[in-house]
PDB file of C-alpha atoms in Angstrom:
ATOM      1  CA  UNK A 892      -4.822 -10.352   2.596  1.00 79.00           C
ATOM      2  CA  UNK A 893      -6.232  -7.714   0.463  1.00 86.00           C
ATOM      3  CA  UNK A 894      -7.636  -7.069  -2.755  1.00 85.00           C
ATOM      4  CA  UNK A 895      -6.219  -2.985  -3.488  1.00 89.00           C
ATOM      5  CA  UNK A 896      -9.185  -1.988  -4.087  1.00 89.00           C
ATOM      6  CA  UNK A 897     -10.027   0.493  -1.616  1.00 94.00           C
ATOM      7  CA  UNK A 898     -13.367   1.031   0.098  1.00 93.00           C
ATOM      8  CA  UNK A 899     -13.555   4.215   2.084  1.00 96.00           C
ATOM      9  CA  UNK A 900     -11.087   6.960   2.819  1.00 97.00           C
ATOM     10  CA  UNK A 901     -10.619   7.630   6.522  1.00 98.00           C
ATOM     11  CA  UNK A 902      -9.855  10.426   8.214  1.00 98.00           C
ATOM     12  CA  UNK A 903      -6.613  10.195  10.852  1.00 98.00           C
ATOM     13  CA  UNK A 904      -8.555  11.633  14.648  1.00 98.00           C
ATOM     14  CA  UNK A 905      -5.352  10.896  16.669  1.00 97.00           C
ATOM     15  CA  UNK A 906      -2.252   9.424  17.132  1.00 97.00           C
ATOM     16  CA  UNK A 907      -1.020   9.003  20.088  1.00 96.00           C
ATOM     17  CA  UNK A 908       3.271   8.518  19.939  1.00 94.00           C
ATOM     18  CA  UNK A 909       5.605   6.894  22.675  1.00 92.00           C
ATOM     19  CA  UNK A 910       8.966   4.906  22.945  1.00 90.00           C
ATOM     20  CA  UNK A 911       6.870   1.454  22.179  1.00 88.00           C
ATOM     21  CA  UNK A 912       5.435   2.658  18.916  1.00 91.00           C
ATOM     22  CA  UNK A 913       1.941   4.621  17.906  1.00 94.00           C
ATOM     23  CA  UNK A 914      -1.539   4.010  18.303  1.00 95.00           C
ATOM     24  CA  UNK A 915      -3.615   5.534  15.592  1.00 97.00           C
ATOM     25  CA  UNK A 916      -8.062   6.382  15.829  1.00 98.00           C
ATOM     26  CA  UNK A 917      -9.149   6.615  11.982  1.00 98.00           C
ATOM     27  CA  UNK A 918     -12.895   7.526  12.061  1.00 98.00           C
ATOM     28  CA  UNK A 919     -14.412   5.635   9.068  1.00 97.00           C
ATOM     29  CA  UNK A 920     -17.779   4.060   8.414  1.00 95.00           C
ATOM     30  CA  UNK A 921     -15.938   1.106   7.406  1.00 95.00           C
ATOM     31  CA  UNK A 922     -15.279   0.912  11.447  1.00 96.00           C
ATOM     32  CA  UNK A 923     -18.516  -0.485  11.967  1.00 95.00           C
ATOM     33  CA  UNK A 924     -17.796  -3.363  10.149  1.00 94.00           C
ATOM     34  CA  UNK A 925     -14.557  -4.391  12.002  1.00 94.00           C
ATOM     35  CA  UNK A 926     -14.027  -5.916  15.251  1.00 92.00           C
ATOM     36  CA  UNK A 927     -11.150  -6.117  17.677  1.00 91.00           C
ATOM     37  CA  UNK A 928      -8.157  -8.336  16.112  1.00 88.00           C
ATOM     38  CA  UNK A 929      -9.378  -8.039  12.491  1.00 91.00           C
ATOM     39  CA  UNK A 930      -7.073  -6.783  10.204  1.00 91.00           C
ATOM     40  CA  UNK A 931      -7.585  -3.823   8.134  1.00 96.00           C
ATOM     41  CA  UNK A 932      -5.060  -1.821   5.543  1.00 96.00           C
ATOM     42  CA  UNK A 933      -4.807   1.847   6.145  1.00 97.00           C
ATOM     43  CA  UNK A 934      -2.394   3.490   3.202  1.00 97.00           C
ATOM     44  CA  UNK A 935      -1.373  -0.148   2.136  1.00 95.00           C
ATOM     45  CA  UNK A 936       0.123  -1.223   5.679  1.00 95.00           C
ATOM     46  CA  UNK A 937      -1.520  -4.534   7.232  1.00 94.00           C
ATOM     47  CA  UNK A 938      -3.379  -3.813  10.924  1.00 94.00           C
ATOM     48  CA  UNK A 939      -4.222  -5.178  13.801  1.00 92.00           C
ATOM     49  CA  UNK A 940      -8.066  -3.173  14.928  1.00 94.00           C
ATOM     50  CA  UNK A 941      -7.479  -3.142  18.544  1.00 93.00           C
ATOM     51  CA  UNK A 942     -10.908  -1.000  19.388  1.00 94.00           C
ATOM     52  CA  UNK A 943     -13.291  -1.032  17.206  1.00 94.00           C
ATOM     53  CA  UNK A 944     -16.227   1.379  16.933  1.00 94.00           C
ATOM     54  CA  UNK A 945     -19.524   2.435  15.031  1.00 95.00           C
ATOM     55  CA  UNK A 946     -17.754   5.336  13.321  1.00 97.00           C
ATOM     56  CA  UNK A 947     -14.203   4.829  14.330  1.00 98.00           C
ATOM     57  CA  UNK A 948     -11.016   2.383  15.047  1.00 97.00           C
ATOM     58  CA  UNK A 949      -7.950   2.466  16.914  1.00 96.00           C
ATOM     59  CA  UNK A 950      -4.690   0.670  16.182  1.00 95.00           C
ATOM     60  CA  UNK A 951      -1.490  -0.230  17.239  1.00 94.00           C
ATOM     61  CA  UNK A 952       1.373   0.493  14.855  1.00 94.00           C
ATOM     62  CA  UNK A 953       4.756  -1.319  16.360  1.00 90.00           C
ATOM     63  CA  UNK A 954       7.781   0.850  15.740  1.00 91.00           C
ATOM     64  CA  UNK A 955       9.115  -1.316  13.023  1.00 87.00           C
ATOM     65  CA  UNK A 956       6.406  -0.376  10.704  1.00 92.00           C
ATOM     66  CA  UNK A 957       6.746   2.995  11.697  1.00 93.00           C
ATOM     67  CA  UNK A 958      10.247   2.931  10.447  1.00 90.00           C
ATOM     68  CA  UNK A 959       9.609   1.269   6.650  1.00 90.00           C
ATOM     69  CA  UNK A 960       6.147   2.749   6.339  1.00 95.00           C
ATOM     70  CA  UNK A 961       4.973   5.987   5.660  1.00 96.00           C
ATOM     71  CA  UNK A 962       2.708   5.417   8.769  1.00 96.00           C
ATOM     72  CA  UNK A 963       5.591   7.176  11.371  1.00 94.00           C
ATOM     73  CA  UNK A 964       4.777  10.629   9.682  1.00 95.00           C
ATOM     74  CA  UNK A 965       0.641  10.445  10.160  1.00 96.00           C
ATOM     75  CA  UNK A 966      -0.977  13.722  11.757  1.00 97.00           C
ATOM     76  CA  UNK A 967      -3.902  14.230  12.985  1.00 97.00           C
ATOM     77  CA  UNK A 968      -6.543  15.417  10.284  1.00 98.00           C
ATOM     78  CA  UNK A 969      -4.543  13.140   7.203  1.00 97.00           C
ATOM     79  CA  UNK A 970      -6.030  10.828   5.052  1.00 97.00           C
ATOM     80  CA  UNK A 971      -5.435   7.642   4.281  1.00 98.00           C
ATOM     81  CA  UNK A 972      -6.364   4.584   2.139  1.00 98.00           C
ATOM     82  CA  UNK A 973      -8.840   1.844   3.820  1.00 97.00           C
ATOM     83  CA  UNK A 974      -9.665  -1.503   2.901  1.00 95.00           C
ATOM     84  CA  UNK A 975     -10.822  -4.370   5.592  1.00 94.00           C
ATOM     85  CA  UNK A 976      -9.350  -7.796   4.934  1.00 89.00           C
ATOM     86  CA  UNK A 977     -10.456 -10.463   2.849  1.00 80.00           C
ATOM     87  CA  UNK A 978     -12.122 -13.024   4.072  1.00 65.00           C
ATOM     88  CA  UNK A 979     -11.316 -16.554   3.384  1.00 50.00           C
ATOM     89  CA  UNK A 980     -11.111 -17.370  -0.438  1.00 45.00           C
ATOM     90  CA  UNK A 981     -10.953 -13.585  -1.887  1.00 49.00           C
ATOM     91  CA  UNK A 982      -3.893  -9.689  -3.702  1.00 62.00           C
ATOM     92  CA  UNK A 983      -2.528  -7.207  -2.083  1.00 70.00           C
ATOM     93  CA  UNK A 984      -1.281  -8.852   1.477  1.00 74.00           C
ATOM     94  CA  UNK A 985      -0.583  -5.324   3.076  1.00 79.00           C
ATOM     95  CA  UNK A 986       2.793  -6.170   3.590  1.00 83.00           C
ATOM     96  CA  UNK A 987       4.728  -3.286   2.149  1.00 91.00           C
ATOM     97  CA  UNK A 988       8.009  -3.910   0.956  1.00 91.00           C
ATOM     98  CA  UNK A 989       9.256  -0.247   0.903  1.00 94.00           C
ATOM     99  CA  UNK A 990       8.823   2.930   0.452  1.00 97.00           C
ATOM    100  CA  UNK A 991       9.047   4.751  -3.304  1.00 98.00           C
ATOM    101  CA  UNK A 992       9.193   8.239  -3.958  1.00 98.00           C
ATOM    102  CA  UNK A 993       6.359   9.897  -6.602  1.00 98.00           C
ATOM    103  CA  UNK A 994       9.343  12.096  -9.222  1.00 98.00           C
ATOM    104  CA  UNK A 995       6.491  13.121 -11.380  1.00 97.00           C
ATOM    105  CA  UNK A 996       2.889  13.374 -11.486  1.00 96.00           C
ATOM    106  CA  UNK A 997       1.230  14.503 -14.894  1.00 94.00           C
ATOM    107  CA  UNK A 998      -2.190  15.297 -16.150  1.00 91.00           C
ATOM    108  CA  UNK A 999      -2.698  12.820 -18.875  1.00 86.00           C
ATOM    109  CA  UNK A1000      -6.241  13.492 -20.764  1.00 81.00           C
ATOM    110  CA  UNK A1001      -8.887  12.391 -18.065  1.00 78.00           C
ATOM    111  CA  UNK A1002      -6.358  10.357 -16.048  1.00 85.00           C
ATOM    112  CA  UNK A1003      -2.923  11.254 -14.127  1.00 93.00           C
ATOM    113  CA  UNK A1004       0.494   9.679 -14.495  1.00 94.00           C
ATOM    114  CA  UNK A1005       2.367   8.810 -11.613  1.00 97.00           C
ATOM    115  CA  UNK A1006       6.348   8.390 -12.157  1.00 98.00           C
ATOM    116  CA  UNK A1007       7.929   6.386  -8.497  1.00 98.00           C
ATOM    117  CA  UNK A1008      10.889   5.611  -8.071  1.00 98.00           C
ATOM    118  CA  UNK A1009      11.560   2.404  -6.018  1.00 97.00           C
ATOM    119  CA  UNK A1010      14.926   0.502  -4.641  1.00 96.00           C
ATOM    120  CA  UNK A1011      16.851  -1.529  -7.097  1.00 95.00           C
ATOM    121  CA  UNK A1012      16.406  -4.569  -5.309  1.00 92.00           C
ATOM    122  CA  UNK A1013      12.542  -4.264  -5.937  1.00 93.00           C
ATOM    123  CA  UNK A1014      12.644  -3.546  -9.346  1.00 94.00           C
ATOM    124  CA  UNK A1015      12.973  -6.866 -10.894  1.00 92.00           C
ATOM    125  CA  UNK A1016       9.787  -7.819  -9.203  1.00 91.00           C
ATOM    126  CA  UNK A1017       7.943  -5.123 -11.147  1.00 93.00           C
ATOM    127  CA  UNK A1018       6.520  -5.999 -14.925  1.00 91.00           C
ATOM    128  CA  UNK A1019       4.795  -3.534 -17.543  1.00 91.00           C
ATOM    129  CA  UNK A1020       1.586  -4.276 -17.398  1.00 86.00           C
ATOM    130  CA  UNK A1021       1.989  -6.337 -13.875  1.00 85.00           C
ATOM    131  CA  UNK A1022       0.668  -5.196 -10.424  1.00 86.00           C
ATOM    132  CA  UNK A1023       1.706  -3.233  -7.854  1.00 92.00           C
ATOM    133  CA  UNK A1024       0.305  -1.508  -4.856  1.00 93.00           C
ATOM    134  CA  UNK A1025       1.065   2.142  -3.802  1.00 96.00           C
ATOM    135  CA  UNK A1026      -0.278   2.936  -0.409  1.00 96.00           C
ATOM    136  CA  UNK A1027      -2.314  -0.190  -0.761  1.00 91.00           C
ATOM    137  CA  UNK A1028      -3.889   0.796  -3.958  1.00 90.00           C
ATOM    138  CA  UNK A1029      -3.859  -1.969  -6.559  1.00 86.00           C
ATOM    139  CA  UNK A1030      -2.538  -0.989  -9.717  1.00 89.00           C
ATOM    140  CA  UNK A1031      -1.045  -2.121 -13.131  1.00 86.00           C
ATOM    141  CA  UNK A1032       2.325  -0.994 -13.973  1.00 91.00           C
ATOM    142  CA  UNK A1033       1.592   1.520 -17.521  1.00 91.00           C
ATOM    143  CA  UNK A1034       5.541   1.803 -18.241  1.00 94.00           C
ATOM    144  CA  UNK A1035       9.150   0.643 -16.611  1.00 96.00           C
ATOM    145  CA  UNK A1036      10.964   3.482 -15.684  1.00 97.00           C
ATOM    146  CA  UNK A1037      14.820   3.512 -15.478  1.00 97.00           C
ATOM    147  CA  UNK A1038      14.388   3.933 -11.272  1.00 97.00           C
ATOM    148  CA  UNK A1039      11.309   2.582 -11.086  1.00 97.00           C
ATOM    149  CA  UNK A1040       8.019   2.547 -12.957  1.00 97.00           C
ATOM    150  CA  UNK A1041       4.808   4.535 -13.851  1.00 96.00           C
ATOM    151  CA  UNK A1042       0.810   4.054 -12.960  1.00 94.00           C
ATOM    152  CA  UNK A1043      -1.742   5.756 -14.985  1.00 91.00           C
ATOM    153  CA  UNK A1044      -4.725   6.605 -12.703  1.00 91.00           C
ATOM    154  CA  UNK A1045      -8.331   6.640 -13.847  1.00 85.00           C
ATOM    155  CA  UNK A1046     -10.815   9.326 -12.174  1.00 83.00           C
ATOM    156  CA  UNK A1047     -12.582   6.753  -9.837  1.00 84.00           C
ATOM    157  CA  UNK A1048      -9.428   5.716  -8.436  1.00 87.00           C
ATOM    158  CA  UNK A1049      -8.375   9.593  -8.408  1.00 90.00           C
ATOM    159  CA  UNK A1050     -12.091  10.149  -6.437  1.00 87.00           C
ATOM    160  CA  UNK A1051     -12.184   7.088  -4.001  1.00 86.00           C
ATOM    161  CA  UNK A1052      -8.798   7.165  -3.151  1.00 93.00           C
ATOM    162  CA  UNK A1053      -5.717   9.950  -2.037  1.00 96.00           C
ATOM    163  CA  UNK A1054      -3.530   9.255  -4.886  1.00 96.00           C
ATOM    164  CA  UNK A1055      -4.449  12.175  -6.318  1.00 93.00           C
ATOM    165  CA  UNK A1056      -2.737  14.092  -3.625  1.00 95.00           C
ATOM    166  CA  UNK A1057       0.329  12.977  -4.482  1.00 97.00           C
ATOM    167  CA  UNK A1058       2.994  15.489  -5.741  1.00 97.00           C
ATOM    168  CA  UNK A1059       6.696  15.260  -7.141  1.00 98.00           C
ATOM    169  CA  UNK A1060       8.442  14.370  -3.806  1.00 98.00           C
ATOM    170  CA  UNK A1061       5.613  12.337  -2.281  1.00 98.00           C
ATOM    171  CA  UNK A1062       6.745   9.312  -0.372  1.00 98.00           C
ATOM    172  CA  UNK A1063       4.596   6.288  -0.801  1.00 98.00           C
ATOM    173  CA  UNK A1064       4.538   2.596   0.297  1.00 97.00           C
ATOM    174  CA  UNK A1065       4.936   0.328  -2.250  1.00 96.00           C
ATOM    175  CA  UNK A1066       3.958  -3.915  -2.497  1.00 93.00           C
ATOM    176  CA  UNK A1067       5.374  -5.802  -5.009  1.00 92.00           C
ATOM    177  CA  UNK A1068       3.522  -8.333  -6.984  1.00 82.00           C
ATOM    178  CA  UNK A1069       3.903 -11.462  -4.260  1.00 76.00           C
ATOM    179  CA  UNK A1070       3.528 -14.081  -7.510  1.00 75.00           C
ATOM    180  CA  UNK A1071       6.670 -12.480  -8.569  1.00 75.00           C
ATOM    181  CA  UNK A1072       8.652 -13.370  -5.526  1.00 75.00           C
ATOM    182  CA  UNK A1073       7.352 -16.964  -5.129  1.00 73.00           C
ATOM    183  CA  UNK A1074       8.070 -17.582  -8.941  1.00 79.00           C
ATOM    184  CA  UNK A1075      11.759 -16.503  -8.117  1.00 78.00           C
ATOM    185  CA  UNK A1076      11.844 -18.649  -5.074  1.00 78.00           C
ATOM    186  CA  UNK A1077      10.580 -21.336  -6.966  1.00 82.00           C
ATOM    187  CA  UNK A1078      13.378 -20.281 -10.033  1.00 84.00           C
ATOM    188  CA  UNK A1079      16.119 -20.534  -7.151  1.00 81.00           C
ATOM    189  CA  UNK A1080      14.803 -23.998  -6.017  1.00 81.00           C
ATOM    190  CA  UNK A1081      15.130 -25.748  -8.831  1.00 81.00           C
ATOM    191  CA  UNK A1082      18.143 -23.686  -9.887  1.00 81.00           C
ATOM    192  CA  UNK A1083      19.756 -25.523  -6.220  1.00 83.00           C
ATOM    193  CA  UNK A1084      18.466 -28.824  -7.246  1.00 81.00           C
ATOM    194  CA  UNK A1085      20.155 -28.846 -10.632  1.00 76.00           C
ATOM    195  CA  UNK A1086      16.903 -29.367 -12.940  1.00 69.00           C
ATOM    196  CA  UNK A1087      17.874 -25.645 -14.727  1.00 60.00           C
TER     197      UNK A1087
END
């Protein structure tokens, strides 16, 4: 699992594409903190390192993430969002649910507004003032939208992370706010057992 709160952007060196999926190098200095089978988020999306390195890791991305991730359409040369695991006892899990789409991005005072869009199905996981995770940044919902919602970003997060190359049309991976989900689970439970 992960906290959102990203450490280091990295800088895409490679990715290598065939029938079986992608294998991506991200130079980083994170890198020389991780070793081979720990887990690391790049843009939000849960990792397995597979060769780790003093200034750079490679990892395998299986073709179903490439299809409900933003990951399929890395080149060479992008950025992207990093943030090793937590250990044991420190929400973000890096396990996006979909992808949104940015429909506005405004200059608001020192900060930008972000406008995404996200499926129907997600929406009633998302609460003003709740959290949320775009590319595996963790933020709090400013406003419901009627297709989605809206993020106010502060400078630091605009600085330390590459929200704040996101334009109208940008697609994103999104995370949902996993309390959500296990409160409706538990909702539907006791809705089944007759105690609602």
């Amino acid at each position: 699992m992960f906290t959102g709160i990203i450490r280091e952007i990295g800088t895409v060196e490679e990715v290598e594409r065939t029938a079986d999926g992608a294998r991506l190098r991200v130079s980083a200095g994170v890198a020389s903190g991780l070793g081979a089978g720990d887990s690391v988020s790049v843009d939000g999306v849960c990792l397995t390192v597979t060769s780790p390195g003093d200034d750079a890791f490679e990892a395998d991305v299986m073709n179903q993430t490439l299809s409900v991730t933003t990951l399929g359409t890395l080149n060479a040369g992008g950025r992207v969002n990093l943030e090793p695991a937590l250990r044991a006892g420190e929400l973000v899990q890096g396990h996006v649910d979909s992808t949104g789409e940015v429909t506005s991005a405004t200059e608001d005072g020192f900060a930008r507004r972000l406008r995404v869009a996200v499926p129907e199905g997600l929406r009633r996981y998302v609460a003003e003032h709740g959290s949320v995770a775009i590319d595996g940044v963790s933020l709090t919902v400013a406003a419901l939208t009627p297709d989605g919602l809206e993020v106010s970003l502060i400078p630091e997060t605009l600085e330390r992370t590459t929200l704040g190359d996101l334009v109208e049309g940008s697609e994103v991976n999104v995370e949902v706010d996993v309390v959500a989900r296990y409160a409706e689970r538990l909702v539907q439970g006791l809705q089944n057992e007759g105690r609602t």
